[in-house]
């Protein structure tokens, strides 16, 4: 069949793009994990362990015509992809979507799905035994984690610490103010504007203490470091003209290309087109990629097609604090518990991703 597309990484970007292009091109998805990881549900999984299995979804039914190759890519060039076995996947177009790493127990280390299962279970057990919980970082993961623990385990004394002066400063104040009120109402202590020193691990939940900048030491039975993602950009860093930006991401041009190679694209967390590292960004990049790759396959020239425009400050964000409560910023307004529950809080999009992987 016609043109060959190699997609490196089967996360939110790669899995959905592979499925979308499966009817149109000869698709090869290169992904070392046995299962798609729905990271978004791994926060609640810490208090509700049954969610882990629902959110780890095998790749075997994803593609009807194309193939998922269980391998790690070690090189990308204008003609295709080199795998860790030394084998080659030749392609006309290559999309690199190798995503990002995150602290345990929220994403696997490499391809280690069993390791993620074990890490989530271990965190759950430590949490059950803990009286005091410190959450270091107050981005979406930190705030949701505090909300989930407060809702499911109201006996825990939870403290969230961030160096930012307010929550979600890039969004209208109403979002952060409302979330702060709800967290405080469920007994969560919020410490804003304080840099944490002496964190024993940036990647693993652990017992210990931290020092607040210019202030006292705080000890916790369990500390979750949730300080943000780091892109997996090794494949792209050394391509001609590649530019590394914050969190190891690679800057892309108006056509989501990370280098001077004309047929190599990058998207999702590894790419920096001006979007944040979110599924919300992926949801904007996907339709552009589908349209552009389809255009190229049918003989159109890239220069004649529209460039990609990233989200601006209007990018939506949906922040459940457990299944019933939360707040969302939905482009024009800040929504409360009911909308947040309906959009995400109730099922965390688990059915959506099971459907994507053709499990229901
Ligand atoms: C706990 C948590 C909750 C989140 N919740 C939300 C949310 O609710 N909403 C939201 O918008 N965002 C959320 N995010 C952010 C979201 O998870 C990321 O934006 C998203 O994972 C990016 O998708 P991706 O496809 O770029 O990368 P990933 O999902 O990281 O997938 C990358 C894939 O590439 C594979 N890979 C890596 N290197 C190689 C290689 N060399 N060869 C082959 N394959 C490779 C990996 O195995 C992986 O499967 C959350 C993040 C975390 C950590």
mmCIF file of C-alpha atoms and ligand atoms in Angstrom:
data_model
loop_
_atom_site.group_PDB
_atom_site.id
_atom_site.type_symbol
_atom_site.label_atom_id
_atom_site.label_comp_id
_atom_site.label_asym_id
_atom_site.label_seq_id
_atom_site.Cartn_x
_atom_site.Cartn_y
_atom_site.Cartn_z
ATOM 1 C CA UNK A 1 0.000 0.000 0.000
ATOM 2 C CA UNK A 2 1.103 3.574 -0.884
ATOM 3 C CA UNK A 3 3.143 5.779 1.384
ATOM 4 C CA UNK A 4 4.826 4.471 4.525
ATOM 5 C CA UNK A 5 4.495 6.325 7.828
ATOM 6 C CA UNK A 6 6.660 5.369 10.815
ATOM 7 C CA UNK A 7 5.438 6.683 14.161
ATOM 8 C CA UNK A 8 7.861 6.456 17.067
ATOM 9 C CA UNK A 9 6.043 6.236 20.408
ATOM 10 C CA UNK A 10 2.511 5.002 21.018
ATOM 11 C CA UNK A 11 1.383 7.409 23.719
ATOM 12 C CA UNK A 12 -1.558 9.811 23.397
ATOM 13 C CA UNK A 13 -0.190 11.298 20.198
ATOM 14 C CA UNK A 14 1.297 8.255 18.505
ATOM 15 C CA UNK A 15 -1.477 5.741 19.225
ATOM 16 C CA UNK A 16 -4.269 8.005 18.013
ATOM 17 C CA UNK A 17 -2.349 9.162 14.953
ATOM 18 C CA UNK A 18 -1.467 5.581 13.995
ATOM 19 C CA UNK A 19 -5.120 4.560 14.159
ATOM 20 C CA UNK A 20 -6.260 7.625 12.212
ATOM 21 C CA UNK A 21 -3.770 6.992 9.392
ATOM 22 C CA UNK A 22 -4.260 3.203 9.279
ATOM 23 C CA UNK A 23 -6.761 3.351 6.374
ATOM 24 C CA UNK A 24 -4.774 5.873 4.391
ATOM 25 C CA UNK A 25 -1.155 4.752 4.605
ATOM 26 C CA UNK A 26 1.126 1.877 5.478
ATOM 27 C CA UNK A 27 1.568 2.586 9.198
ATOM 28 C CA UNK A 28 4.253 1.206 11.489
ATOM 29 C CA UNK A 29 4.000 2.220 15.150
ATOM 30 C CA UNK A 30 7.216 1.626 17.083
ATOM 31 C CA UNK A 31 6.546 1.257 20.812
ATOM 32 C CA UNK A 32 8.473 -0.829 23.374
ATOM 33 C CA UNK A 33 5.656 -1.016 25.950
ATOM 34 C CA UNK A 34 3.151 -3.869 25.840
ATOM 35 C CA UNK A 35 0.375 -1.511 26.969
ATOM 36 C CA UNK A 36 -0.814 2.019 26.278
ATOM 37 C CA UNK A 37 -0.539 3.962 29.540
ATOM 38 C CA UNK A 38 -3.420 6.288 30.399
ATOM 39 C CA UNK A 39 -1.333 8.421 32.756
ATOM 40 C CA UNK A 40 -4.208 10.714 33.586
ATOM 41 C CA UNK A 41 -5.910 7.946 35.596
ATOM 42 C CA UNK A 42 -2.741 7.003 37.492
ATOM 43 C CA UNK A 43 -3.360 9.813 39.974
ATOM 44 C CA UNK A 44 -6.655 8.372 41.245
ATOM 45 C CA UNK A 45 -5.134 4.879 40.963
ATOM 46 C CA UNK A 46 -3.039 5.704 44.032
ATOM 47 C CA UNK A 47 -6.233 5.724 46.121
ATOM 48 C CA UNK A 48 -8.221 3.303 43.943
ATOM 49 C CA UNK A 49 -5.807 0.534 42.848
ATOM 50 C CA UNK A 50 -8.374 -1.204 40.600
ATOM 51 C CA UNK A 51 -7.998 1.662 38.124
ATOM 52 C CA UNK A 52 -4.469 0.620 37.191
ATOM 53 C CA UNK A 53 -5.495 -2.380 35.094
ATOM 54 C CA UNK A 54 -8.317 -0.424 33.392
ATOM 55 C CA UNK A 55 -5.791 2.221 32.380
ATOM 56 C CA UNK A 56 -3.099 -0.092 31.014
ATOM 57 C CA UNK A 57 -4.457 -1.104 27.626
ATOM 58 C CA UNK A 58 -2.740 -3.661 25.324
ATOM 59 C CA UNK A 59 -1.764 -2.492 21.836
ATOM 60 C CA UNK A 60 -2.696 -5.717 20.067
ATOM 61 C CA UNK A 61 -6.041 -4.499 18.669
ATOM 62 C CA UNK A 62 -5.035 -0.942 17.785
ATOM 63 C CA UNK A 63 -4.307 -1.314 14.065
ATOM 64 C CA UNK A 64 -6.184 -3.291 11.421
ATOM 65 C CA UNK A 65 -3.804 -2.920 8.471
ATOM 66 C CA UNK A 66 -0.610 -1.543 9.930
ATOM 67 C CA UNK A 67 1.581 -2.997 12.648
ATOM 68 C CA UNK A 68 2.821 -2.199 16.130
ATOM 69 C CA UNK A 69 6.488 -3.141 16.420
ATOM 70 C CA UNK A 70 7.519 -3.824 20.016
ATOM 71 C CA UNK A 71 10.897 -2.100 19.969
ATOM 72 C CA UNK A 72 12.706 1.001 21.087
ATOM 73 C CA UNK A 73 13.908 3.339 18.380
ATOM 74 C CA UNK A 74 17.574 4.300 18.653
ATOM 75 C CA UNK A 75 17.907 6.524 15.597
ATOM 76 C CA UNK A 76 15.861 8.582 13.148
ATOM 77 C CA UNK A 77 16.919 9.910 9.751
ATOM 78 C CA UNK A 78 15.308 11.023 6.515
ATOM 79 C CA UNK A 79 14.822 7.450 5.302
ATOM 80 C CA UNK A 80 13.364 5.855 8.409
ATOM 81 C CA UNK A 81 13.984 4.601 11.923
ATOM 82 C CA UNK A 82 16.650 2.332 13.429
ATOM 83 C CA UNK A 83 15.503 -0.015 16.202
ATOM 84 C CA UNK A 84 17.403 -1.274 19.246
ATOM 85 C CA UNK A 85 17.729 -4.667 17.521
ATOM 86 C CA UNK A 86 19.586 -2.952 14.675
ATOM 87 C CA UNK A 87 16.626 -3.540 12.316
ATOM 88 C CA UNK A 88 15.353 -0.688 10.137
ATOM 89 C CA UNK A 89 11.853 0.596 9.492
ATOM 90 C CA UNK A 90 11.988 2.467 6.179
ATOM 91 C CA UNK A 91 9.444 5.234 5.777
ATOM 92 C CA UNK A 92 8.418 8.173 3.613
ATOM 93 C CA UNK A 93 7.257 10.181 6.629
ATOM 94 C CA UNK A 94 8.368 9.836 10.240
ATOM 95 C CA UNK A 95 6.571 11.218 13.284
ATOM 96 C CA UNK A 96 8.482 11.197 16.568
ATOM 97 C CA UNK A 97 6.156 11.184 19.596
ATOM 98 C CA UNK A 98 8.387 9.799 22.338
ATOM 99 C CA UNK A 99 6.665 11.870 25.028
ATOM 100 C CA UNK A 100 8.062 12.444 28.470
ATOM 101 C CA UNK A 101 9.050 10.854 31.752
ATOM 102 C CA UNK A 102 7.366 11.598 35.060
ATOM 103 C CA UNK A 103 7.978 10.682 38.690
ATOM 104 C CA UNK A 104 6.666 7.363 40.057
ATOM 105 C CA UNK A 105 4.005 6.084 40.281
ATOM 106 C CA UNK A 106 2.519 8.051 37.407
ATOM 107 C CA UNK A 107 4.315 6.853 34.255
ATOM 108 C CA UNK A 108 6.408 3.704 33.661
ATOM 109 C CA UNK A 109 10.175 3.762 33.633
ATOM 110 C CA UNK A 110 10.944 2.918 30.016
ATOM 111 C CA UNK A 111 8.877 -0.060 28.937
ATOM 112 C CA UNK A 112 8.413 -1.475 32.443
ATOM 113 C CA UNK A 113 4.642 -1.878 32.757
ATOM 114 C CA UNK A 114 4.961 -4.370 35.632
ATOM 115 C CA UNK A 115 7.162 -1.822 37.376
ATOM 116 C CA UNK A 116 4.385 0.776 37.095
ATOM 117 C CA UNK A 117 1.856 -1.714 38.514
ATOM 118 C CA UNK A 118 4.188 -2.410 41.438
ATOM 119 C CA UNK A 119 4.984 1.276 42.004
ATOM 120 C CA UNK A 120 1.308 2.228 42.093
ATOM 121 C CA UNK A 121 0.503 -0.596 44.517
ATOM 122 C CA UNK A 122 3.473 0.307 46.739
ATOM 123 C CA UNK A 123 2.407 3.968 46.812
ATOM 124 C CA UNK A 124 -1.128 2.921 47.747
ATOM 125 C CA UNK A 125 0.144 0.796 50.642
ATOM 126 C CA UNK A 126 2.480 3.528 51.895
ATOM 127 C CA UNK A 127 -0.373 6.015 51.671
ATOM 128 C CA UNK A 128 -2.661 3.777 53.708
ATOM 129 C CA UNK A 129 -0.040 3.612 56.447
ATOM 130 C CA UNK A 130 0.837 7.331 56.352
ATOM 131 C CA UNK A 131 -0.659 9.954 58.636
ATOM 132 C CA UNK A 132 1.028 12.953 56.985
ATOM 133 C CA UNK A 133 1.460 13.411 53.236
ATOM 134 C CA UNK A 134 3.599 16.069 51.532
ATOM 135 C CA UNK A 135 2.951 16.876 47.883
ATOM 136 C CA UNK A 136 5.813 18.878 46.405
ATOM 137 C CA UNK A 137 4.596 20.758 43.334
ATOM 138 C CA UNK A 138 1.184 22.234 42.608
ATOM 139 C CA UNK A 139 0.690 21.808 38.895
ATOM 140 C CA UNK A 140 -2.203 19.719 37.634
ATOM 141 C CA UNK A 141 -0.784 16.449 39.011
ATOM 142 C CA UNK A 142 -0.099 17.857 42.503
ATOM 143 C CA UNK A 143 -3.474 19.537 42.826
ATOM 144 C CA UNK A 144 -5.413 16.526 41.526
ATOM 145 C CA UNK A 145 -3.427 14.181 43.766
ATOM 146 C CA UNK A 146 -4.217 16.294 46.844
ATOM 147 C CA UNK A 147 -7.888 16.335 45.856
ATOM 148 C CA UNK A 148 -8.039 12.579 45.261
ATOM 149 C CA UNK A 149 -6.353 11.698 48.567
ATOM 150 C CA UNK A 150 -8.443 14.201 50.541
ATOM 151 C CA UNK A 151 -11.629 12.769 49.053
ATOM 152 C CA UNK A 152 -10.798 9.057 49.396
ATOM 153 C CA UNK A 153 -8.769 9.165 52.632
ATOM 154 C CA UNK A 154 -10.049 12.131 54.640
ATOM 155 C CA UNK A 155 -8.014 11.115 57.707
ATOM 156 C CA UNK A 156 -4.686 12.070 56.055
ATOM 157 C CA UNK A 157 -3.049 15.375 56.854
ATOM 158 C CA UNK A 158 -2.068 16.633 53.397
ATOM 159 C CA UNK A 159 0.285 19.532 52.695
ATOM 160 C CA UNK A 160 0.884 20.877 49.175
ATOM 161 C CA UNK A 161 4.005 23.010 48.738
ATOM 162 C CA UNK A 162 4.855 25.092 45.688
ATOM 163 C CA UNK A 163 7.256 27.914 44.898
ATOM 164 C CA UNK A 164 4.532 29.598 42.832
ATOM 165 C CA UNK A 165 2.639 32.405 44.521
ATOM 166 C CA UNK A 166 -0.709 31.131 43.289
ATOM 167 C CA UNK A 167 -2.225 28.073 41.668
ATOM 168 C CA UNK A 168 -2.470 28.058 37.862
ATOM 169 C CA UNK A 169 -1.140 31.589 37.494
ATOM 170 C CA UNK A 170 -1.406 31.441 33.694
ATOM 171 C CA UNK A 171 -5.189 31.002 33.906
ATOM 172 C CA UNK A 172 -7.857 33.417 35.144
ATOM 173 C CA UNK A 173 -7.600 33.891 38.934
ATOM 174 C CA UNK A 174 -11.029 32.321 39.463
ATOM 175 C CA UNK A 175 -9.598 28.857 38.662
ATOM 176 C CA UNK A 176 -6.819 28.876 41.257
ATOM 177 C CA UNK A 177 -8.924 30.675 43.856
ATOM 178 C CA UNK A 178 -11.762 28.183 43.610
ATOM 179 C CA UNK A 179 -9.442 25.151 43.708
ATOM 180 C CA UNK A 180 -7.594 26.591 46.719
ATOM 181 C CA UNK A 181 -10.867 27.075 48.587
ATOM 182 C CA UNK A 182 -11.999 23.530 47.887
ATOM 183 C CA UNK A 183 -8.673 22.022 48.917
ATOM 184 C CA UNK A 184 -8.577 24.059 52.125
ATOM 185 C CA UNK A 185 -12.190 23.111 52.874
ATOM 186 C CA UNK A 186 -11.165 19.451 52.766
ATOM 187 C CA UNK A 187 -8.355 20.096 55.218
ATOM 188 C CA UNK A 188 -5.440 20.398 52.757
ATOM 189 C CA UNK A 189 -2.718 22.825 53.843
ATOM 190 C CA UNK A 190 -1.453 24.907 50.912
ATOM 191 C CA UNK A 191 2.009 26.475 51.204
ATOM 192 C CA UNK A 192 2.595 28.887 48.330
ATOM 193 C CA UNK A 193 5.694 30.845 47.317
ATOM 194 C CA UNK A 194 8.175 28.572 49.096
ATOM 195 C CA UNK A 195 11.029 26.762 47.445
ATOM 196 C CA UNK A 196 11.627 23.293 48.848
ATOM 197 C CA UNK A 197 15.169 22.202 49.669
ATOM 198 C CA UNK A 198 16.588 18.835 50.623
ATOM 199 C CA UNK A 199 14.159 16.646 48.705
ATOM 200 C CA UNK A 200 15.679 13.138 48.970
ATOM 201 C CA UNK A 201 14.255 12.037 45.592
ATOM 202 C CA UNK A 202 12.736 13.954 42.693
ATOM 203 C CA UNK A 203 11.279 10.792 41.144
ATOM 204 C CA UNK A 204 10.102 8.405 43.890
ATOM 205 C CA UNK A 205 7.540 8.706 46.692
ATOM 206 C CA UNK A 206 9.417 8.457 49.986
ATOM 207 C CA UNK A 207 9.265 9.179 53.701
ATOM 208 C CA UNK A 208 11.368 12.073 54.907
ATOM 209 C CA UNK A 209 11.618 15.774 55.472
ATOM 210 C CA UNK A 210 12.176 18.898 53.416
ATOM 211 C CA UNK A 211 13.255 22.396 54.310
ATOM 212 C CA UNK A 212 11.167 25.343 53.233
ATOM 213 C CA UNK A 213 13.276 28.186 51.863
ATOM 214 C CA UNK A 214 14.064 30.496 54.762
ATOM 215 C CA UNK A 215 11.880 28.479 57.069
ATOM 216 C CA UNK A 216 11.464 25.325 59.106
ATOM 217 C CA UNK A 217 11.944 21.679 58.287
ATOM 218 C CA UNK A 218 8.768 19.720 57.565
ATOM 219 C CA UNK A 219 8.642 15.940 58.009
ATOM 220 C CA UNK A 220 6.122 13.702 56.263
ATOM 221 C CA UNK A 221 5.326 9.997 56.417
ATOM 222 C CA UNK A 222 5.051 10.089 52.629
ATOM 223 C CA UNK A 223 6.292 12.683 50.136
ATOM 224 C CA UNK A 224 5.161 12.716 46.488
ATOM 225 C CA UNK A 225 7.530 14.756 44.294
ATOM 226 C CA UNK A 226 5.359 16.013 41.405
ATOM 227 C CA UNK A 227 7.569 18.630 39.831
ATOM 228 C CA UNK A 228 6.798 18.243 36.143
ATOM 229 C CA UNK A 229 7.702 16.164 33.119
ATOM 230 C CA UNK A 230 10.982 15.801 31.211
ATOM 231 C CA UNK A 231 10.806 15.079 27.513
ATOM 232 C CA UNK A 232 12.333 11.933 25.992
ATOM 233 C CA UNK A 233 14.172 13.740 23.225
ATOM 234 C CA UNK A 234 17.364 11.712 22.715
ATOM 235 C CA UNK A 235 16.284 10.698 19.210
ATOM 236 C CA UNK A 236 15.854 14.296 18.098
ATOM 237 C CA UNK A 237 18.609 16.214 19.894
ATOM 238 C CA UNK A 238 21.306 15.428 17.371
ATOM 239 C CA UNK A 239 19.286 15.869 14.197
ATOM 240 C CA UNK A 240 20.551 18.732 12.004
ATOM 241 C CA UNK A 241 19.316 22.087 13.274
ATOM 242 C CA UNK A 242 17.556 20.677 16.364
ATOM 243 C CA UNK A 243 17.127 23.140 19.248
ATOM 244 C CA UNK A 244 16.548 21.981 22.833
ATOM 245 C CA UNK A 245 14.164 24.094 24.928
ATOM 246 C CA UNK A 246 12.921 23.843 28.537
ATOM 247 C CA UNK A 247 12.407 20.348 30.016
ATOM 248 C CA UNK A 248 14.506 18.830 27.201
ATOM 249 C CA UNK A 249 11.850 19.423 24.561
ATOM 250 C CA UNK A 250 12.736 20.125 20.929
ATOM 251 C CA UNK A 251 11.538 23.278 19.215
ATOM 252 C CA UNK A 252 9.479 22.622 16.094
ATOM 253 C CA UNK A 253 8.853 24.823 13.082
ATOM 254 C CA UNK A 254 5.441 25.877 11.762
ATOM 255 C CA UNK A 255 5.002 22.410 10.278
ATOM 256 C CA UNK A 256 5.894 20.554 13.486
ATOM 257 C CA UNK A 257 9.348 19.643 12.198
ATOM 258 C CA UNK A 258 12.143 19.437 14.793
ATOM 259 C CA UNK A 259 15.101 19.672 12.395
ATOM 260 C CA UNK A 260 16.024 20.495 8.838
ATOM 261 C CA UNK A 261 14.930 17.014 7.680
ATOM 262 C CA UNK A 262 11.824 17.820 5.604
ATOM 263 C CA UNK A 263 9.914 14.582 6.212
ATOM 264 C CA UNK A 264 10.527 14.133 9.983
ATOM 265 C CA UNK A 265 7.815 15.539 12.271
ATOM 266 C CA UNK A 266 7.586 15.657 16.072
ATOM 267 C CA UNK A 267 4.556 16.179 18.287
ATOM 268 C CA UNK A 268 3.216 15.609 21.785
ATOM 269 C CA UNK A 269 5.341 16.287 24.872
ATOM 270 C CA UNK A 270 8.698 15.819 23.099
ATOM 271 C CA UNK A 271 7.964 18.681 20.707
ATOM 272 C CA UNK A 272 7.832 22.345 21.609
ATOM 273 C CA UNK A 273 5.649 24.186 19.109
ATOM 274 C CA UNK A 274 4.527 26.620 21.827
ATOM 275 C CA UNK A 275 2.041 24.300 23.529
ATOM 276 C CA UNK A 276 2.251 22.950 27.083
ATOM 277 C CA UNK A 277 2.979 19.263 27.682
ATOM 278 C CA UNK A 278 -0.641 18.095 27.820
ATOM 279 C CA UNK A 279 -3.168 15.801 26.198
ATOM 280 C CA UNK A 280 -5.028 19.018 25.471
ATOM 281 C CA UNK A 281 -2.087 20.046 23.255
ATOM 282 C CA UNK A 282 -2.052 16.595 21.661
ATOM 283 C CA UNK A 283 -5.751 17.019 20.851
ATOM 284 C CA UNK A 284 -4.926 20.139 18.842
ATOM 285 C CA UNK A 285 -1.845 18.712 17.121
ATOM 286 C CA UNK A 286 -3.551 15.477 16.045
ATOM 287 C CA UNK A 287 -6.065 16.917 13.551
ATOM 288 C CA UNK A 288 -3.339 19.110 12.047
ATOM 289 C CA UNK A 289 -1.038 16.096 11.621
ATOM 290 C CA UNK A 290 -3.794 13.926 10.143
ATOM 291 C CA UNK A 291 -4.697 16.607 7.623
ATOM 292 C CA UNK A 292 -1.120 17.441 6.739
ATOM 293 C CA UNK A 293 0.067 13.841 6.355
ATOM 294 C CA UNK A 294 -3.040 13.029 4.299
ATOM 295 C CA UNK A 295 -2.293 16.049 2.087
ATOM 296 C CA UNK A 296 1.307 14.945 1.586
ATOM 297 C CA UNK A 297 0.252 11.401 0.757
ATOM 298 C CA UNK A 298 -2.183 12.666 -1.852
ATOM 299 C CA UNK A 299 0.497 14.773 -3.526
ATOM 300 C CA UNK A 300 0.081 18.188 -1.937
ATOM 301 C CA UNK A 301 3.124 20.228 -0.983
ATOM 302 C CA UNK A 302 3.802 21.141 2.644
ATOM 303 C CA UNK A 303 4.393 24.775 1.689
ATOM 304 C CA UNK A 304 0.838 24.952 0.303
ATOM 305 C CA UNK A 305 -0.746 23.684 3.524
ATOM 306 C CA UNK A 306 -1.635 25.626 6.678
ATOM 307 C CA UNK A 307 0.978 25.844 9.396
ATOM 308 C CA UNK A 308 0.228 24.615 12.939
ATOM 309 C CA UNK A 309 -0.966 27.234 15.425
ATOM 310 C CA UNK A 310 -0.446 26.277 19.080
ATOM 311 C CA UNK A 311 -2.911 26.951 21.853
ATOM 312 C CA UNK A 312 -2.597 30.324 23.496
ATOM 313 C CA UNK A 313 -3.681 31.106 27.033
ATOM 314 C CA UNK A 314 -7.163 29.866 26.134
ATOM 315 C CA UNK A 315 -6.031 26.195 26.337
ATOM 316 C CA UNK A 316 -8.590 24.363 28.453
ATOM 317 C CA UNK A 317 -7.713 22.477 31.646
ATOM 318 C CA UNK A 318 -9.934 20.139 33.656
ATOM 319 C CA UNK A 319 -8.976 19.449 37.277
ATOM 320 C CA UNK A 320 -11.015 16.936 39.249
ATOM 321 C CA UNK A 321 -10.557 16.805 43.027
ATOM 322 C CA UNK A 322 -11.900 13.274 43.298
ATOM 323 C CA UNK A 323 -14.877 11.937 41.351
ATOM 324 C CA UNK A 324 -17.392 14.573 42.484
ATOM 325 C CA UNK A 325 -15.603 17.897 42.721
ATOM 326 C CA UNK A 326 -13.121 20.120 40.924
ATOM 327 C CA UNK A 327 -12.820 23.060 38.592
ATOM 328 C CA UNK A 328 -12.145 23.518 34.911
ATOM 329 C CA UNK A 329 -11.133 26.362 32.666
ATOM 330 C CA UNK A 330 -13.030 25.858 29.441
ATOM 331 C CA UNK A 331 -11.706 28.601 27.191
ATOM 332 C CA UNK A 332 -14.276 31.238 28.124
ATOM 333 C CA UNK A 333 -15.187 30.495 31.726
ATOM 334 C CA UNK A 334 -14.243 28.639 34.890
ATOM 335 C CA UNK A 335 -16.586 25.729 35.547
ATOM 336 C CA UNK A 336 -17.321 24.083 38.883
ATOM 337 C CA UNK A 337 -17.991 20.639 40.326
ATOM 338 C CA UNK A 338 -20.789 19.473 38.037
ATOM 339 C CA UNK A 339 -19.139 20.218 34.685
ATOM 340 C CA UNK A 340 -15.750 18.977 35.904
ATOM 341 C CA UNK A 341 -17.338 15.722 37.018
ATOM 342 C CA UNK A 342 -19.195 15.286 33.718
ATOM 343 C CA UNK A 343 -16.203 16.139 31.541
ATOM 344 C CA UNK A 344 -13.528 14.127 33.364
ATOM 345 C CA UNK A 345 -13.970 13.528 37.090
ATOM 346 C CA UNK A 346 -16.453 10.658 36.865
ATOM 347 C CA UNK A 347 -14.592 8.331 34.480
ATOM 348 C CA UNK A 348 -11.231 10.066 33.857
ATOM 349 C CA UNK A 349 -11.632 9.297 30.103
ATOM 350 C CA UNK A 350 -10.815 5.627 30.746
ATOM 351 C CA UNK A 351 -13.594 4.418 28.370
ATOM 352 C CA UNK A 352 -12.354 6.813 25.667
ATOM 353 C CA UNK A 353 -8.884 5.247 25.660
ATOM 354 C CA UNK A 354 -10.202 1.699 25.905
ATOM 355 C CA UNK A 355 -12.237 2.491 22.785
ATOM 356 C CA UNK A 356 -9.221 4.015 21.036
ATOM 357 C CA UNK A 357 -7.332 0.764 21.596
ATOM 358 C CA UNK A 358 -10.398 -1.205 20.365
ATOM 359 C CA UNK A 359 -11.087 -2.919 23.702
ATOM 360 C CA UNK A 360 -14.784 -1.976 23.834
HETATM 361 C C1 LIG B 1 -0.005 11.691 36.176
HETATM 362 C C2 LIG B 1 -0.263 12.493 34.917
HETATM 363 C C3 LIG B 1 -1.554 12.892 34.623
HETATM 364 C C4 LIG B 1 -1.809 13.655 33.490
HETATM 365 N N1 LIG B 1 -3.084 14.052 33.236
HETATM 366 C C5 LIG B 1 -3.334 14.842 32.180
HETATM 367 C C6 LIG B 1 -4.658 15.281 31.910
HETATM 368 O O1 LIG B 1 -5.604 14.923 32.613
HETATM 369 N N2 LIG B 1 -4.849 16.104 30.853
HETATM 370 C C7 LIG B 1 -3.829 16.507 30.057
HETATM 371 O O2 LIG B 1 -4.077 17.283 29.114
HETATM 372 N N3 LIG B 1 -2.564 16.076 30.267
HETATM 373 C C8 LIG B 1 -2.294 15.254 31.300
HETATM 374 N N4 LIG B 1 -1.023 14.810 31.529
HETATM 375 C C9 LIG B 1 0.026 15.078 30.532
HETATM 376 C C10 LIG B 1 -0.001 13.957 29.483
HETATM 377 O O3 LIG B 1 0.161 12.703 30.103
HETATM 378 C C11 LIG B 1 1.078 14.137 28.427
HETATM 379 O O4 LIG B 1 0.898 15.403 27.828
HETATM 380 C C12 LIG B 1 0.977 13.032 27.400
HETATM 381 O O5 LIG B 1 1.405 11.818 27.962
HETATM 382 C C13 LIG B 1 1.776 13.339 26.132
HETATM 383 O O6 LIG B 1 1.524 12.333 25.198
HETATM 384 P P1 LIG B 1 2.679 11.852 24.211
HETATM 385 O O7 LIG B 1 2.032 10.910 23.245
HETATM 386 O O8 LIG B 1 3.434 13.008 23.682
HETATM 387 O O9 LIG B 1 3.723 11.081 25.147
HETATM 388 P P2 LIG B 1 3.587 9.846 26.136
HETATM 389 O O10 LIG B 1 2.191 9.647 26.570
HETATM 390 O O11 LIG B 1 4.655 10.053 27.153
HETATM 391 O O12 LIG B 1 3.970 8.615 25.229
HETATM 392 C C14 LIG B 1 5.230 8.484 24.660
HETATM 393 C C15 LIG B 1 5.427 7.063 24.189
HETATM 394 O O13 LIG B 1 6.657 6.990 23.478
HETATM 395 C C16 LIG B 1 7.308 5.785 23.825
HETATM 396 N N5 LIG B 1 8.753 5.955 23.598
HETATM 397 C C17 LIG B 1 9.619 6.730 24.298
HETATM 398 N N6 LIG B 1 10.859 6.622 23.786
HETATM 399 C C18 LIG B 1 10.776 5.757 22.738
HETATM 400 C C19 LIG B 1 11.714 5.233 21.790
HETATM 401 N N7 LIG B 1 13.005 5.578 21.829
HETATM 402 N N8 LIG B 1 11.265 4.375 20.844
HETATM 403 C C20 LIG B 1 9.945 4.034 20.777
HETATM 404 N N9 LIG B 1 9.011 4.490 21.641
HETATM 405 C C21 LIG B 1 9.429 5.344 22.603
HETATM 406 C C22 LIG B 1 6.947 5.567 25.288
HETATM 407 O O14 LIG B 1 7.079 4.191 25.631
HETATM 408 C C23 LIG B 1 5.502 6.050 25.328
HETATM 409 O O15 LIG B 1 4.567 5.032 25.124
HETATM 410 C C24 LIG B 1 -0.727 14.026 32.643
HETATM 411 C C25 LIG B 1 0.573 13.619 32.945
HETATM 412 C C26 LIG B 1 0.811 12.859 34.061
HETATM 413 C C27 LIG B 1 2.215 12.416 34.388
#
